[in-house]
Amino acid sequence: MRSRTTSELFQYWNAIRGNRDLPRRDEIQPADIRFLLPDLFILQRQADGAIRFRLAGTNVCALFGQELRERSFSALWVAEEAGEADRIADDVMTQRAPALLSALGTTESGERLELELLLTPLASPDGKGDRLLGALAPLGRPIWLHMIPLTHLVACGIRKLDRDEHAADGSSALSGVTAVTDREGAARKPPRLRILAGGRRD
């Protein structure tokens, strides 16, 4: 993980879940992660299958220049990737396996910003896995940050991690990278969108 925010949230989520697949929403104590809260959000799968923001921190909303509560997760992504973004979030909930995404945010005037997103599954009080706790962390601090809103995100790649190999000191055992191609079919550099393997093993 390239961001301290995503790394610390992942460590906290792992500590709270213990030996279980995932923790419950009511086990997350905001006071324990108060310094991360501006960069955090919660998504929830609705009865109709839509995945929407239940909560979003001030920095997350500032990145897009709007309140994100009740907005769809897919609305943050470039149109052709909206469905894939929802699928990844749904897989995190269904498979109870966290995902680390790397993306490029773009403004209307063409500025670009690298970001890292961590999606970790959460259960409702009755144990249903229909939520996730996420972090959205910029990997740079350009002078226009939080003054010019991002219009959309574009995903960059994929990498896998077995969470059972997550070291006690917070380091990650990452597997090899799967190459992807851009829209013109040319090979790109190693991708930065990662899917972290885990969940049930029965």
Short mmCIF file of C-alpha atoms in Angstrom, two decimals:
data_model
loop_
_atom_site.label_atom_id
_atom_site.label_comp_id
_atom_site.label_asym_id
_atom_site.label_seq_id
_atom_site.Cartn_x
_atom_site.Cartn_y
_atom_site.Cartn_z
CA MET A 1 0.00 0.00 0.00
CA ARG A 2 1.32 3.40 -0.95
CA SER A 3 -0.84 5.47 1.38
CA ARG A 4 -0.48 5.61 5.15
CA THR A 5 -4.24 6.15 5.41
CA THR A 6 -5.14 2.92 3.61
CA SER A 7 -2.43 0.97 5.45
CA GLU A 8 -3.62 2.12 8.88
CA LEU A 9 -7.26 1.45 8.06
CA PHE A 10 -6.41 -2.06 6.84
CA GLN A 11 -4.50 -2.78 10.05
CA TYR A 12 -7.41 -1.48 12.14
CA TRP A 13 -9.97 -3.53 10.19
CA ASN A 14 -7.84 -6.66 10.61
CA ALA A 15 -7.49 -6.05 14.35
CA ILE A 16 -11.26 -5.58 14.83
CA ARG A 17 -12.27 -8.64 12.80
CA GLY A 18 -9.86 -10.97 14.63
CA ASN A 19 -10.33 -14.52 13.33
CA ARG A 20 -13.62 -13.74 11.59
CA ASP A 21 -14.22 -12.90 7.95
CA LEU A 22 -15.30 -9.37 8.79
CA PRO A 23 -16.29 -7.13 11.73
CA ARG A 24 -19.74 -5.67 12.37
CA ARG A 25 -20.46 -2.03 11.66
CA ASP A 26 -21.20 -1.36 15.34
CA GLU A 27 -17.74 -2.62 16.32
CA ILE A 28 -16.02 0.21 14.46
CA GLN A 29 -15.19 2.92 17.00
CA PRO A 30 -14.68 6.32 15.32
CA ALA A 31 -12.56 7.54 18.24
CA ASP A 32 -10.01 4.82 17.49
CA ILE A 33 -9.48 6.08 13.94
CA ARG A 34 -10.36 9.75 14.41
CA PHE A 35 -7.36 10.98 12.41
CA LEU A 36 -8.48 8.89 9.43
CA LEU A 37 -12.15 9.88 9.47
CA PRO A 38 -11.96 12.74 6.91
CA ASP A 39 -10.68 10.24 4.31
CA LEU A 40 -13.12 7.42 5.12
CA PHE A 41 -16.54 6.42 3.79
CA ILE A 42 -19.14 3.69 4.18
CA LEU A 43 -20.96 2.09 1.25
CA GLN A 44 -24.11 0.00 1.56
CA ARG A 45 -25.89 -2.30 -0.87
CA GLN A 46 -29.52 -1.23 -1.20
CA ALA A 47 -32.53 -3.53 -1.54
CA ASP A 48 -32.52 -2.93 -5.30
CA GLY A 49 -28.84 -3.89 -5.52
CA ALA A 50 -27.55 -0.33 -5.94
CA ILE A 51 -24.42 0.52 -3.97
CA ARG A 52 -24.57 3.96 -2.37
CA PHE A 53 -22.62 6.09 0.07
CA ARG A 54 -24.04 5.88 3.56
CA LEU A 55 -21.41 8.24 4.96
CA ALA A 56 -18.45 10.12 3.49
CA GLY A 57 -15.69 12.07 5.24
CA THR A 58 -15.06 15.75 4.63
CA ASN A 59 -11.93 15.18 2.53
CA VAL A 60 -13.68 12.60 0.35
CA CYS A 61 -16.55 15.00 -0.35
CA ALA A 62 -14.12 17.88 -0.93
CA LEU A 63 -12.31 15.89 -3.62
CA PHE A 64 -15.50 15.87 -5.69
CA GLY A 65 -16.84 19.23 -4.52
CA GLN A 66 -20.13 17.80 -3.27
CA GLU A 67 -21.84 15.85 -0.51
CA LEU A 68 -21.67 12.15 -1.41
CA ARG A 69 -24.17 10.73 1.06
CA GLU A 70 -26.82 8.75 -0.84
CA ARG A 71 -24.87 9.10 -4.11
CA SER A 72 -24.07 5.94 -6.04
CA PHE A 73 -20.49 4.64 -5.89
CA SER A 74 -20.48 4.11 -9.65
CA ALA A 75 -21.15 7.83 -10.23
CA LEU A 76 -17.55 8.62 -9.23
CA TRP A 77 -16.10 6.61 -12.10
CA VAL A 78 -15.74 7.30 -15.81
CA ALA A 79 -18.89 6.03 -17.52
CA GLU A 80 -17.37 2.92 -19.11
CA GLU A 81 -15.99 1.77 -15.73
CA ALA A 82 -19.04 2.50 -13.59
CA GLY A 83 -20.41 -1.05 -13.79
CA GLU A 84 -17.03 -2.57 -12.99
CA ALA A 85 -16.63 -0.33 -9.93
CA ASP A 86 -19.99 -1.52 -8.61
CA ARG A 87 -19.02 -5.13 -9.30
CA ILE A 88 -15.80 -4.78 -7.30
CA ALA A 89 -17.64 -3.22 -4.36
CA ASP A 90 -20.29 -5.95 -4.50
CA ASP A 91 -17.58 -8.64 -4.58
CA VAL A 92 -15.98 -7.14 -1.46
CA MET A 93 -19.29 -7.53 0.36
CA THR A 94 -20.26 -10.92 -1.09
CA GLN A 95 -16.87 -12.62 -0.86
CA ARG A 96 -15.95 -10.83 2.37
CA ALA A 97 -12.56 -9.99 0.93
CA PRO A 98 -11.02 -6.49 0.97
CA ALA A 99 -9.90 -4.71 -2.19
CA LEU A 100 -7.22 -2.09 -2.73
CA LEU A 101 -7.78 0.06 -5.78
CA SER A 102 -5.50 2.61 -7.40
CA ALA A 103 -7.08 5.21 -9.63
CA LEU A 104 -6.44 8.41 -11.49
CA GLY A 105 -8.75 11.30 -10.71
CA THR A 106 -9.34 13.93 -13.40
CA THR A 107 -10.74 17.46 -13.22
CA GLU A 108 -12.80 19.20 -15.89
CA SER A 109 -9.77 21.26 -16.91
CA GLY A 110 -7.51 18.23 -17.18
CA GLU A 111 -5.56 18.14 -13.91
CA ARG A 112 -4.78 14.63 -12.70
CA LEU A 113 -4.37 13.11 -9.27
CA GLU A 114 -3.30 9.62 -8.25
CA LEU A 115 -5.44 8.09 -5.50
CA GLU A 116 -5.60 4.86 -3.53
CA LEU A 117 -8.86 3.33 -2.35
CA LEU A 118 -9.26 0.59 0.24
CA LEU A 119 -12.57 -1.27 0.48
CA THR A 120 -13.04 -3.50 3.54
CA PRO A 121 -16.22 -5.54 4.15
CA LEU A 122 -18.50 -4.85 7.11
CA ALA A 123 -21.49 -6.71 8.47
CA SER A 124 -24.72 -5.15 9.66
CA PRO A 125 -25.68 -5.89 13.29
CA ASP A 126 -27.54 -9.03 12.16
CA GLY A 127 -24.41 -10.34 10.44
CA LYS A 128 -25.43 -9.63 6.85
CA GLY A 129 -22.45 -8.58 4.72
CA ASP A 130 -24.02 -5.63 2.92
CA ARG A 131 -21.63 -2.77 3.76
CA LEU A 132 -18.04 -1.77 3.43
CA LEU A 133 -15.72 0.68 5.12
CA GLY A 134 -13.47 2.46 2.68
CA ALA A 135 -10.66 5.00 2.48
CA LEU A 136 -9.90 7.34 -0.41
CA ALA A 137 -6.41 8.80 -0.14
CA PRO A 138 -4.65 11.14 -2.59
CA LEU A 139 -1.06 10.11 -3.35
CA GLY A 140 -0.02 13.70 -4.01
CA ARG A 141 -0.80 17.21 -2.77
CA PRO A 142 -1.08 19.53 -5.79
CA ILE A 143 -1.84 23.17 -5.03
CA TRP A 144 -5.34 22.82 -6.50
CA LEU A 145 -6.31 19.90 -4.24
CA HIS A 146 -9.78 20.44 -2.65
CA MET A 147 -10.22 23.66 -4.66
CA ILE A 148 -10.85 22.15 -8.10
CA PRO A 149 -13.19 19.12 -7.90
CA LEU A 150 -12.54 15.81 -9.57
CA THR A 151 -15.10 14.90 -12.23
CA HIS A 152 -14.37 11.17 -12.35
CA LEU A 153 -11.98 8.35 -11.49
CA VAL A 154 -10.27 5.93 -13.88
CA ALA A 155 -8.97 2.57 -12.60
CA CYS A 156 -5.34 1.64 -13.30
CA GLY A 157 -4.80 -2.13 -12.77
CA ILE A 158 -5.10 -5.13 -10.47
CA ARG A 159 -2.95 -7.06 -7.96
CA LYS A 160 -3.81 -9.76 -5.43
CA LEU A 161 -2.96 -10.18 -1.74
CA ASP A 162 -3.76 -13.06 0.59
CA ARG A 163 -4.78 -11.29 3.78
CA ASP A 164 -3.67 -14.30 5.85
CA GLU A 165 -0.14 -13.35 4.83
CA HIS A 166 -0.52 -9.83 6.18
CA ALA A 167 2.44 -9.35 8.53
CA ALA A 168 2.03 -8.27 12.13
CA ASP A 169 4.10 -5.12 11.48
CA GLY A 170 1.65 -3.99 8.80
CA SER A 171 3.74 -4.99 5.78
CA SER A 172 1.99 -6.68 2.88
CA ALA A 173 2.85 -9.83 0.96
CA LEU A 174 1.77 -8.88 -2.55
CA SER A 175 1.59 -11.36 -5.37
CA GLY A 176 2.60 -10.73 -8.98
CA VAL A 177 0.94 -8.14 -11.13
CA THR A 178 -1.44 -8.99 -13.94
CA ALA A 179 -0.79 -6.85 -17.00
CA VAL A 180 -3.63 -4.86 -18.56
CA THR A 181 -3.96 -2.93 -21.78
CA ASP A 182 -5.22 0.55 -22.44
CA ARG A 183 -8.11 1.43 -24.72
CA GLU A 184 -5.82 1.42 -27.77
CA GLY A 185 -4.61 -2.09 -26.92
CA ALA A 186 -1.07 -1.02 -25.96
CA ALA A 187 0.51 -2.56 -22.89
CA ARG A 188 0.56 -0.31 -19.85
CA LYS A 189 2.88 -0.26 -16.87
CA PRO A 190 2.13 -2.65 -13.99
CA PRO A 191 -1.42 -1.92 -12.82
CA ARG A 192 -2.24 -0.33 -9.53
CA LEU A 193 -5.76 -1.67 -8.98
CA ARG A 194 -5.40 -4.53 -6.54
CA ILE A 195 -7.86 -7.17 -5.35
CA LEU A 196 -6.95 -8.53 -1.95
CA ALA A 197 -7.82 -12.22 -1.73
CA GLY A 198 -9.30 -13.65 1.44
CA GLY A 199 -12.65 -14.50 2.96
CA ARG A 200 -14.08 -17.94 3.44
CA ARG A 201 -11.88 -20.96 2.78
CA ASP A 202 -14.44 -23.72 3.28
#
